Each structure stands twice: as C-alpha cells, then as structure tokens.
PDB file of C-alpha atoms in Angstrom:
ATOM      1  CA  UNK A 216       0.000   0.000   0.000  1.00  0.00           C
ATOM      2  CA  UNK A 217       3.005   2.450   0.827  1.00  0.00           C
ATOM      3  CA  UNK A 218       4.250   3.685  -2.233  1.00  0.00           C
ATOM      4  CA  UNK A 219       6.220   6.783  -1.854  1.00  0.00           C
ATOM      5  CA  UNK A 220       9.414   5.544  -4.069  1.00  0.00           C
ATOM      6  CA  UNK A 221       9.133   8.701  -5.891  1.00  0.00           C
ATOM      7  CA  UNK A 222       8.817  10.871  -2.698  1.00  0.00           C
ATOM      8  CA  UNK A 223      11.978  10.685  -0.694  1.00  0.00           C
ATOM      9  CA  UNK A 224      14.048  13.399  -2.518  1.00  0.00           C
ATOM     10  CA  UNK A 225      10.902  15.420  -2.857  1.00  0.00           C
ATOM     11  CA  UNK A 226      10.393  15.051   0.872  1.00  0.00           C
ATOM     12  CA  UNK A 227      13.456  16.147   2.126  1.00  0.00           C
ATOM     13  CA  UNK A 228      13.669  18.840  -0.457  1.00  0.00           C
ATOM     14  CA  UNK A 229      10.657  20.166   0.953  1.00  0.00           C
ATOM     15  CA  UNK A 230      11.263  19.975   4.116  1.00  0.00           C
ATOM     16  CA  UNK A 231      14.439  22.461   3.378  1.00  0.00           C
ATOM     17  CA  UNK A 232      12.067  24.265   1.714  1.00  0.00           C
ATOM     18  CA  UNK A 233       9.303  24.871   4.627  1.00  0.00           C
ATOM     19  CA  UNK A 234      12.400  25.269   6.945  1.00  0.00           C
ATOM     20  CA  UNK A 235      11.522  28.837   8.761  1.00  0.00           C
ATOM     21  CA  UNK A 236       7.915  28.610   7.282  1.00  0.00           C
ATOM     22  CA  UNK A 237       7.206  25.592   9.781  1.00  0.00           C
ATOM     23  CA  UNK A 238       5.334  25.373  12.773  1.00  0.00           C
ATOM     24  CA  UNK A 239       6.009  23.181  15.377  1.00  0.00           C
ATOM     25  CA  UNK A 240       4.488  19.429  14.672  1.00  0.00           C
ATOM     26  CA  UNK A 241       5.611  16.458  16.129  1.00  0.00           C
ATOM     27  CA  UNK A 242       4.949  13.691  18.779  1.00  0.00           C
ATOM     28  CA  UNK A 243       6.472  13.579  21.962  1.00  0.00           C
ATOM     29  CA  UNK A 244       4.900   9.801  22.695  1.00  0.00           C
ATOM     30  CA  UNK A 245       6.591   6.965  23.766  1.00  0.00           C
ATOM     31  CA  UNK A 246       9.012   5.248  22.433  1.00  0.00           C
ATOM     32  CA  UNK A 247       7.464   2.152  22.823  1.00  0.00           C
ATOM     33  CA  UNK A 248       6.151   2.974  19.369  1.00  0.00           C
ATOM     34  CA  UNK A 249       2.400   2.029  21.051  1.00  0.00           C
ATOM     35  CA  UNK A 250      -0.376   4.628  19.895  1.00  0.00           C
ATOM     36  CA  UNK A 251      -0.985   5.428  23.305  1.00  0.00           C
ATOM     37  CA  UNK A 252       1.287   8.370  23.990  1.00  0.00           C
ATOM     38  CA  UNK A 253       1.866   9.745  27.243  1.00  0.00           C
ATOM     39  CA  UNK A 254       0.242  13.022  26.055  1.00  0.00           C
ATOM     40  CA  UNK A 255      -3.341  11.190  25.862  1.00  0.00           C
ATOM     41  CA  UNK A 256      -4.650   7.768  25.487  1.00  0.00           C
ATOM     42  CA  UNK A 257      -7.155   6.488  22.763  1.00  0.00           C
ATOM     43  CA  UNK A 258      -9.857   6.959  24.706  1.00  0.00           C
ATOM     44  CA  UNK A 259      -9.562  10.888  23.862  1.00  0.00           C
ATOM     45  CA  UNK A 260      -9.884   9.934  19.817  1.00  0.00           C
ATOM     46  CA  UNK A 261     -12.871   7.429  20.138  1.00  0.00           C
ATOM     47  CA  UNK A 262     -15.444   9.498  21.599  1.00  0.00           C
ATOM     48  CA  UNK A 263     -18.430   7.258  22.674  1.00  0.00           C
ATOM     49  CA  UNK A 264     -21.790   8.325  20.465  1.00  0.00           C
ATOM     50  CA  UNK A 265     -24.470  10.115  21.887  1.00  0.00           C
ATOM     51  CA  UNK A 266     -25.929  13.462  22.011  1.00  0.00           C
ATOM     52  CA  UNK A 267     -23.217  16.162  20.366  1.00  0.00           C
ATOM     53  CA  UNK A 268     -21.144  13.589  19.022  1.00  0.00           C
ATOM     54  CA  UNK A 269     -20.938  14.057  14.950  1.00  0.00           C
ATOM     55  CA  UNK A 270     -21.367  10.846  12.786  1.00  0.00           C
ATOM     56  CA  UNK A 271     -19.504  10.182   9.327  1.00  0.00           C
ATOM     57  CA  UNK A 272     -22.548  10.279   7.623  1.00  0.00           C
ATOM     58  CA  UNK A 273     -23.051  13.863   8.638  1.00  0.00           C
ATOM     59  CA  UNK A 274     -19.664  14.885   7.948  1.00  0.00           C
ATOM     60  CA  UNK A 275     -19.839  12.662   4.619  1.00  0.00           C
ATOM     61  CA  UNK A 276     -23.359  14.203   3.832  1.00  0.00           C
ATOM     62  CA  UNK A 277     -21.404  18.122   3.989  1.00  0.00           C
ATOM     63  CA  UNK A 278     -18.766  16.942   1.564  1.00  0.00           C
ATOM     64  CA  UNK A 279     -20.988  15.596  -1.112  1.00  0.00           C
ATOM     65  CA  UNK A 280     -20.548  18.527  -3.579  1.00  0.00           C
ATOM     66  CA  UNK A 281     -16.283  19.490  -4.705  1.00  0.00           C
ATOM     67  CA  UNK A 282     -15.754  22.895  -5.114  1.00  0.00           C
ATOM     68  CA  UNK A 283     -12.200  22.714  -6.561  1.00  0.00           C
ATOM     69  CA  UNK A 284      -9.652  25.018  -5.471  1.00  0.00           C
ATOM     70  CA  UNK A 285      -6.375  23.026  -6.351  1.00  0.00           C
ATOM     71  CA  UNK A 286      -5.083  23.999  -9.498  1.00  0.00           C
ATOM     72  CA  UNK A 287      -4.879  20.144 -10.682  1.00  0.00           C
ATOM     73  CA  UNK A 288      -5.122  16.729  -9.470  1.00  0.00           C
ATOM     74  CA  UNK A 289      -3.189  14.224  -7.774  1.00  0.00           C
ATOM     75  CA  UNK A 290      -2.043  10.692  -7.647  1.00  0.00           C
ATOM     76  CA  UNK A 291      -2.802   8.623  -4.818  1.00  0.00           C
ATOM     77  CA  UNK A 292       0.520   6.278  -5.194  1.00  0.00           C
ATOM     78  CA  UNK A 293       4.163   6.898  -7.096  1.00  0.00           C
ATOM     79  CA  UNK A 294       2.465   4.675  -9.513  1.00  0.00           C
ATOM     80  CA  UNK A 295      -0.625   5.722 -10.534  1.00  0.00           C
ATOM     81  CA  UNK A 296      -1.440   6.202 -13.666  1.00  0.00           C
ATOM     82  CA  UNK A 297      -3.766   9.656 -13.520  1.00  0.00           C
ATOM     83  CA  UNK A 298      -3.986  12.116 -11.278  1.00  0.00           C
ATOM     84  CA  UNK A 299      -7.729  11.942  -9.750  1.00  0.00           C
ATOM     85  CA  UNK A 300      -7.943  13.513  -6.842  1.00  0.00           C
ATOM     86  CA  UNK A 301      -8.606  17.601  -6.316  1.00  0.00           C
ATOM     87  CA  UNK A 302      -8.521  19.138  -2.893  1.00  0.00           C
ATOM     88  CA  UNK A 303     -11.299  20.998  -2.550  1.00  0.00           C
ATOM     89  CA  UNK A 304     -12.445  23.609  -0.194  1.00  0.00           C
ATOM     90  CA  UNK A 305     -15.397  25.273   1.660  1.00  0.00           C
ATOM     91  CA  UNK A 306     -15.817  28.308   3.678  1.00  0.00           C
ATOM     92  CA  UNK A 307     -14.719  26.443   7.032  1.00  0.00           C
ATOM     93  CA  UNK A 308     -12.563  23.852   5.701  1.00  0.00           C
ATOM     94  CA  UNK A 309     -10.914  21.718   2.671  1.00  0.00           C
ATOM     95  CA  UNK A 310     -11.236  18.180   1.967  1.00  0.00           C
ATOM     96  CA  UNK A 311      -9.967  15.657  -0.302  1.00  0.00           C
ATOM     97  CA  UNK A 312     -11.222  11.615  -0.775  1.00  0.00           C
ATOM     98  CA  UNK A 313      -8.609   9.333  -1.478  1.00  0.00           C
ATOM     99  CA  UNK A 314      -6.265   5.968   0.043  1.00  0.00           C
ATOM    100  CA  UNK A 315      -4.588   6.140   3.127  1.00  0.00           C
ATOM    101  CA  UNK A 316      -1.202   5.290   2.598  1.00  0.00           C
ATOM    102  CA  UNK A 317       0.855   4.900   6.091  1.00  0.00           C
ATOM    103  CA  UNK A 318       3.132   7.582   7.334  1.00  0.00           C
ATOM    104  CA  UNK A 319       5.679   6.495   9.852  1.00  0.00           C
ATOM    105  CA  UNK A 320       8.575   8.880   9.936  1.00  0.00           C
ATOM    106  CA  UNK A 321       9.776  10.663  12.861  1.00  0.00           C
ATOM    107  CA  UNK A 322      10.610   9.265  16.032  1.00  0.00           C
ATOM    108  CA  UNK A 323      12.222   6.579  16.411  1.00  0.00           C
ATOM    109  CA  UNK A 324       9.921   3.575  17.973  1.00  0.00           C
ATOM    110  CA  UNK A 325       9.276   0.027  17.770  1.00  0.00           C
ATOM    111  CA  UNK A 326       6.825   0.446  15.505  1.00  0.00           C
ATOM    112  CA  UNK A 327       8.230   2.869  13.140  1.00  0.00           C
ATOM    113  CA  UNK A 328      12.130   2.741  12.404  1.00  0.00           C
ATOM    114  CA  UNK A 329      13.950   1.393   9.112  1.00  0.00           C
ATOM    115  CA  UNK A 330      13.520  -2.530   9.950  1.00  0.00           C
ATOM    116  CA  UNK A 331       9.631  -2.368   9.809  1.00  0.00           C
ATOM    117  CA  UNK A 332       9.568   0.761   6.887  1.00  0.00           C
ATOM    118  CA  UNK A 333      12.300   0.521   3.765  1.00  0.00           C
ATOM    119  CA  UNK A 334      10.991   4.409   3.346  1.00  0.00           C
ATOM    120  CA  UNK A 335      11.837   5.396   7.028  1.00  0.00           C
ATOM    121  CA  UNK A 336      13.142   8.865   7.355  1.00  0.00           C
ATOM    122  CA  UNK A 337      13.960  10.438  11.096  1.00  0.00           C
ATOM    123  CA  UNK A 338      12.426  13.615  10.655  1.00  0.00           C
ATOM    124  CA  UNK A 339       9.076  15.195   9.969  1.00  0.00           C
ATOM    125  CA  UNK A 340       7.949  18.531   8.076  1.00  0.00           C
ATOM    126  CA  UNK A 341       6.859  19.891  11.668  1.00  0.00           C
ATOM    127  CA  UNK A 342       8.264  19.121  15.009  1.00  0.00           C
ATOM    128  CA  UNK A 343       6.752  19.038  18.550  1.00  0.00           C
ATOM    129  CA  UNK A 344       6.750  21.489  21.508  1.00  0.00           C
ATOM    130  CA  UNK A 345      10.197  20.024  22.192  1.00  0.00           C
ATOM    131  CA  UNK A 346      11.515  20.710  19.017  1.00  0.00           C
ATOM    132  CA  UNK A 347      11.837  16.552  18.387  1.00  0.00           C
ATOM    133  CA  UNK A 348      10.108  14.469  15.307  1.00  0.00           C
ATOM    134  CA  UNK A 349       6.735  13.420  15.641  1.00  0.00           C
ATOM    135  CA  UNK A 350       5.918  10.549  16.472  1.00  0.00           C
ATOM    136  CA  UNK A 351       3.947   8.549  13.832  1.00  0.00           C
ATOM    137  CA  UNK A 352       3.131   5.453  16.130  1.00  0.00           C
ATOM    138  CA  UNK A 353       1.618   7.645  18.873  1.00  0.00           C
ATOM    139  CA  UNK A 354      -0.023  10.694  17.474  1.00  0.00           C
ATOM    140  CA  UNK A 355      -2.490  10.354  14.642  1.00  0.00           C
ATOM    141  CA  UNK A 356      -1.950  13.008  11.753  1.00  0.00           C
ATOM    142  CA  UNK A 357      -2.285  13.431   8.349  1.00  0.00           C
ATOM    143  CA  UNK A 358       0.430  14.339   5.553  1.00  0.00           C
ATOM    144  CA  UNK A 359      -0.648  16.717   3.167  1.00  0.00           C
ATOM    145  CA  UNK A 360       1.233  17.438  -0.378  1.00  0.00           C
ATOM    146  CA  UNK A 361       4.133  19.728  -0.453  1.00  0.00           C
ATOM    147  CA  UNK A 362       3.349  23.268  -1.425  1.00  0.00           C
ATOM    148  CA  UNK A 363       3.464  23.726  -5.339  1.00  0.00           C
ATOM    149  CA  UNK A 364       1.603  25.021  -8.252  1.00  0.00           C
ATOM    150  CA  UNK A 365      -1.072  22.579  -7.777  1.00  0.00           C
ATOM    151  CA  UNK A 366      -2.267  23.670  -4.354  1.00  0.00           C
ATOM    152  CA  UNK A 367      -0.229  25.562  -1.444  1.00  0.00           C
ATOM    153  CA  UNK A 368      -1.864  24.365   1.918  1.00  0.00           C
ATOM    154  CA  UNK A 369      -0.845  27.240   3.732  1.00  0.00           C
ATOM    155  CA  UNK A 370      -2.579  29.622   1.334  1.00  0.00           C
ATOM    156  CA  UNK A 371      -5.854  27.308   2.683  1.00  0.00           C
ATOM    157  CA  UNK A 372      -5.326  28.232   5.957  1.00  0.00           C
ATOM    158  CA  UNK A 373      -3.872  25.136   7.193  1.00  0.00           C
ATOM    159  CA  UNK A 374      -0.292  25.001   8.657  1.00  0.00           C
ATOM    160  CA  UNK A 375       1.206  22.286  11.032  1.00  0.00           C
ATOM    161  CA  UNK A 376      -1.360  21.546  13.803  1.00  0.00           C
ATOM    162  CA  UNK A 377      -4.390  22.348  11.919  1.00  0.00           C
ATOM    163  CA  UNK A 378      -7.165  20.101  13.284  1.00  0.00           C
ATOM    164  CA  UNK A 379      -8.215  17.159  11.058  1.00  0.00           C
ATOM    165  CA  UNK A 380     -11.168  14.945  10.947  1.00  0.00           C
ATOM    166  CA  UNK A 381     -10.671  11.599   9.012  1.00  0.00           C
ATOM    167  CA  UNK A 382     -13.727   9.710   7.864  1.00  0.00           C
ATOM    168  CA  UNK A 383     -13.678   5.941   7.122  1.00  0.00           C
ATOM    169  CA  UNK A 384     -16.687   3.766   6.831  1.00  0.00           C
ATOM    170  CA  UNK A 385     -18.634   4.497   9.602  1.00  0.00           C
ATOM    171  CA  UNK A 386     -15.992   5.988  11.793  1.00  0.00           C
ATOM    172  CA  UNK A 387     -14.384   9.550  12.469  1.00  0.00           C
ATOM    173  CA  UNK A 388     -11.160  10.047  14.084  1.00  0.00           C
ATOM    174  CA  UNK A 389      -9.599  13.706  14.785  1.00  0.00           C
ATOM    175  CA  UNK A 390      -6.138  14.691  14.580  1.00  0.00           C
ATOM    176  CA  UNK A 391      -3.859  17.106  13.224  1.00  0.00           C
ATOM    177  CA  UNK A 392      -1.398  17.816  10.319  1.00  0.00           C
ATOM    178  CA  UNK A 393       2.064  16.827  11.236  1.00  0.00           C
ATOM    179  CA  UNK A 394       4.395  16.116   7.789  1.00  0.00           C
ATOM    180  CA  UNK A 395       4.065  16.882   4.105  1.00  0.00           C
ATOM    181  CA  UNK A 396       5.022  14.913   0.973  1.00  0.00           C
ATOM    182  CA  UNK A 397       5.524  14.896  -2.102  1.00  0.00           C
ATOM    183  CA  UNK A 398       4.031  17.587  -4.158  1.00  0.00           C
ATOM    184  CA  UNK A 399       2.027  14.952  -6.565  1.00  0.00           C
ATOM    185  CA  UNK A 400       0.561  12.729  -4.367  1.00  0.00           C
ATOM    186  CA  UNK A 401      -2.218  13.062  -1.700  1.00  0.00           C
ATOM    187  CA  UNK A 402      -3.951   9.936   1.043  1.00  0.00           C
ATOM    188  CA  UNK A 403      -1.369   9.540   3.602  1.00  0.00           C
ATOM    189  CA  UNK A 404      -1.599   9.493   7.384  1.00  0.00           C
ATOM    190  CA  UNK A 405       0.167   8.196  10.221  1.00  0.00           C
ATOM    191  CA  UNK A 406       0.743   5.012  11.906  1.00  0.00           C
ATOM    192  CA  UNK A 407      -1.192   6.323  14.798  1.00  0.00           C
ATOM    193  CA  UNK A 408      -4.334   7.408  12.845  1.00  0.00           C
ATOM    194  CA  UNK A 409      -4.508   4.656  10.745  1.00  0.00           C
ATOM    195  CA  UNK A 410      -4.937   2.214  13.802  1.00  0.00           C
ATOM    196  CA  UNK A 411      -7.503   4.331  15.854  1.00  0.00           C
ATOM    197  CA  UNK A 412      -9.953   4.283  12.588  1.00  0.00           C
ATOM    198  CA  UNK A 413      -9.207   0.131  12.363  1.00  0.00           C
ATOM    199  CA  UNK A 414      -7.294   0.472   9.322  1.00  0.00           C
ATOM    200  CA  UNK A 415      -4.034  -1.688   8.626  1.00  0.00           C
ATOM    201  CA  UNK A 416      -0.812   0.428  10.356  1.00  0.00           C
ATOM    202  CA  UNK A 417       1.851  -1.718   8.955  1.00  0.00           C
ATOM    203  CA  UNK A 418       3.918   0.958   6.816  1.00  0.00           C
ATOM    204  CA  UNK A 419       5.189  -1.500   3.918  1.00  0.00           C
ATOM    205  CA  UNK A 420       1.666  -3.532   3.860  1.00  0.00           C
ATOM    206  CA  UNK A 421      -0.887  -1.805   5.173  1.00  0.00           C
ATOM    207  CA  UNK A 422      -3.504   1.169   4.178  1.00  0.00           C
ATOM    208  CA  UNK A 423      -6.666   1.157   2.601  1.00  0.00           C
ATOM    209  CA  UNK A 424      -6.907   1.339  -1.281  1.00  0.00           C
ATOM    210  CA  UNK A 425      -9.437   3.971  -0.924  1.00  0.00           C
ATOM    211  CA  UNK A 426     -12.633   5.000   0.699  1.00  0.00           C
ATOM    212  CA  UNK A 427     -10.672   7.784   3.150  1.00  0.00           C
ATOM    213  CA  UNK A 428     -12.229  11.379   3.360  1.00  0.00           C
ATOM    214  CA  UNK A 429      -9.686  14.047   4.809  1.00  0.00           C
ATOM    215  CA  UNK A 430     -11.418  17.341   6.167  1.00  0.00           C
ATOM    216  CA  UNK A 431      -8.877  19.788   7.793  1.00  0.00           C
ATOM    217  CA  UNK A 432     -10.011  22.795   9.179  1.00  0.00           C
ATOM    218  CA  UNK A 433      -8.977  26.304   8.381  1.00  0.00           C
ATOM    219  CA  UNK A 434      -7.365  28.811  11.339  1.00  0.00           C
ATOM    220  CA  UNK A 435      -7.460  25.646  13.530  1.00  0.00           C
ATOM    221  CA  UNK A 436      -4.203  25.158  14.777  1.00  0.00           C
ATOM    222  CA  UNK A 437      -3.411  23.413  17.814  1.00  0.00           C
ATOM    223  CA  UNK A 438      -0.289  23.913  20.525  1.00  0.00           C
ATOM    224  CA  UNK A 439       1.059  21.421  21.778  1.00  0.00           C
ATOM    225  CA  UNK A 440       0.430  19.833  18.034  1.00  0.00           C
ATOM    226  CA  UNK A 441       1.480  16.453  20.208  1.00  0.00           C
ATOM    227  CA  UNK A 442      -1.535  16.780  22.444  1.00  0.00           C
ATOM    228  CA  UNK A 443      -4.026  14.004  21.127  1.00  0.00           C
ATOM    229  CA  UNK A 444      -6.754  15.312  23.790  1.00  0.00           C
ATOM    230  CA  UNK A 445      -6.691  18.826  22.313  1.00  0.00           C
ATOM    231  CA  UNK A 446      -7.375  17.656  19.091  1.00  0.00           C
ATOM    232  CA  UNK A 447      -9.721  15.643  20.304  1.00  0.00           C
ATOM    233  CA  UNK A 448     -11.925  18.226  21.921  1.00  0.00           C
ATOM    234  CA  UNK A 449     -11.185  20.948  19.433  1.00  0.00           C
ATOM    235  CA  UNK A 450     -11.794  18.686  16.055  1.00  0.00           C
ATOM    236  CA  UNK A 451     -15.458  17.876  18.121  1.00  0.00           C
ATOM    237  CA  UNK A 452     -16.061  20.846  18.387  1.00  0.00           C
ATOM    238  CA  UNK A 453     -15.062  22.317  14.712  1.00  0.00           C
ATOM    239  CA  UNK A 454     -17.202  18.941  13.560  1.00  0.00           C
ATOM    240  CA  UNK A 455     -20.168  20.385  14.868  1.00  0.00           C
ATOM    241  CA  UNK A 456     -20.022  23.963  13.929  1.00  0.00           C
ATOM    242  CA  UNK A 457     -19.400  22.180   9.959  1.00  0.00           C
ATOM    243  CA  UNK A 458     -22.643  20.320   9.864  1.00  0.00           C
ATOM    244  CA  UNK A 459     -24.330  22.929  11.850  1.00  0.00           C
ATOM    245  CA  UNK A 460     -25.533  21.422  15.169  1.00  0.00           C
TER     246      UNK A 460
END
C-alpha cells in the first residue's frame, strides 16, 4: 500500500524548503512505538456516540458537492497512472477523498524505524513542543502534499497543527497535520491514525486502497500539536459547527 518511491528526494527537499515557514508538529509519545502516547490515550480519539457527538454520515453528507480550489489533481501512489484527486475547499474547511497510505517517519519507535519501513526517514515537516520528530506510532496526523503550483496548503489556511477529521466507513477520528510529501501525491496518514480508525498500520503492507475522506479545518491550529486530547476536543467541536448542530 506504501508507495512513496518517488517521494523521498521530494520530501526532504521540501522539508528544506518549509524550513523557517514551519510550525512546530511532532509527537512527543513513547518510544514504545504504542499509539498510546503519554500526552493522551485512545480513549480521547474514540469518543463514545451520543448526544453532540458528529457521525460520518453527517460529515460525509457536507462533503458531497467538490468545489475545486487546487489547481490540478493528484495521484494517490508513485504509480498511478492519472492524477484523480482535487482538494477541494469550503468556507470552514478543505477536503480531499482518497487511500490512506501509512506515514511512519519521525521518532524513532518500535513500531516505526527502518527494519519495519524501507521508506523510514527520522524527521518530519513539523516538530513538537520540544523541538523533536513526531511521532507517527503515537499521534495520529495526516500528511498533506508539499506546497506547489497545484495547491499551497498554507494559502488554505492550514499550517502544522491544523485540526483534522478523518472519515472511514462508519468511523471519524480527529487529529492534526504533522508532515508533508511529495508535491504529486495526496492519502497519507500516520501510523497512529490509521490504527484508531481500524485500518491496517503496517507501513510497507498496510492502508486502505481507498474510501478515506480528509477534512482539515482552516485557522485551527493546535499547541502542543502532540496533544491528542486537544485535538480531540477541538476537532469535536469544529465537527459540529461544519454540519451545523
């Protein structure tokens, strides 16, 4: 499912590139690589439903209708043939519908290092309050696409931190952005998030081949980015101001 062959050299380059232009983003978990960090456990990114509590279908049901504001498409793998999927935007936030490829750069754990990923790098686009790596296996984010002519996330709004909600099947999981990749390819997210929506984690074999909607919020950034709680509570609460409730 991990296919990023294509997006070393274009990750690294862009890091450089976002150098001064980066917020802080990363995961100061531990380093048992589990996905329960010390900052918060999982119980603060399965809220239990009830009244207040915002279903897929709801946030599905708002992102029906693409109005496009990348300049292009992308590919969901190195691989792909066409580019199919457009980031597209509303007032509040931008979304895009693609794979989930799995993101485990960063720190350092059991889960994530170069044994268990042959794409493993030790660093991530944005770091956390202690100026370390995030840490894929215990903080779920999303990578979005290195800035370029296609789309720019920061002219959306969105910087490292910025509150995400990921949809898949019938479950919603908030988190934040934490890394970017390469600039033509789009439906990656970490180890972390992967696992709390009950998708396969393993970098080199895991994923899903499609089905994933990302909605990330605009002005929403979080501090400490590493705080899963926070993101938790804030991603709620952005959730239900989107489908109105």
């Amino acid at each position: 499912m991990r296919t990023r062959m294509l997006a070393l050299t274009s990750a690294v380059c862009g890091a450089a590139l976002l150098g001064a232009a980066a917020l802080p983003a990363s995961a100061s978990g531990s380093s048992s690589g589990s996905a329960s960090g010390s900052a918060s456990g999982s119980s603060a990114q399965e809220p239990e439903a009830g009244a207040g509590v915002v279903t897929a279908a709801q946030l599905l049901a708002e992102v029906r209708a693409c109005s496009r504001i990348s300049k292009g498409r992308y590919r969901t793998d190195s691989g792909s043939a066409k580019a199919t999927v457009p980031v597209c935007g509303t007032r509040d936030a931008v979304f895009w519908k693609a794979d989930m490829d799995i993101d485990c750069d960063g720190r350092k754990t059991r889960a994530c290092n170069r044994k268990t990923d042959p794409y493993f790098l030790p660093e991530t686009a944005f770091q956390s309050s202690r100026g370390e790596p995030l840490d894929s296996a215990a903080l779920p984010h999303v990578v979005v696409p290195g800035p370029s002519k296609v789309w720019d996330y920061r002219k959306s709004g969105l910087t490292g931190g910025s509150v995400v909600a990921v949809v898949y099947r019938d479950r919603v999981r908030y988190g934040v952005i934490g890394d970017t990749g390469p600039t033509g390819i789009i439906g990656e997210a970490s180890y972390a998030m992967a696992k709390t929506l009950g998708i396969d984690p393993d970098p080199s074999t895991g994923g899903a081949e499609s089905g994933v909607t990302y909605i990330a919020f605009k002005n929403s950034r979080i501090s400490p980015i590493e705080s899963r709680a926070r993101a938790q509570s804030r991603g709620a609460a952005l959730a239900r101001e989107f489908v109105g409730r």
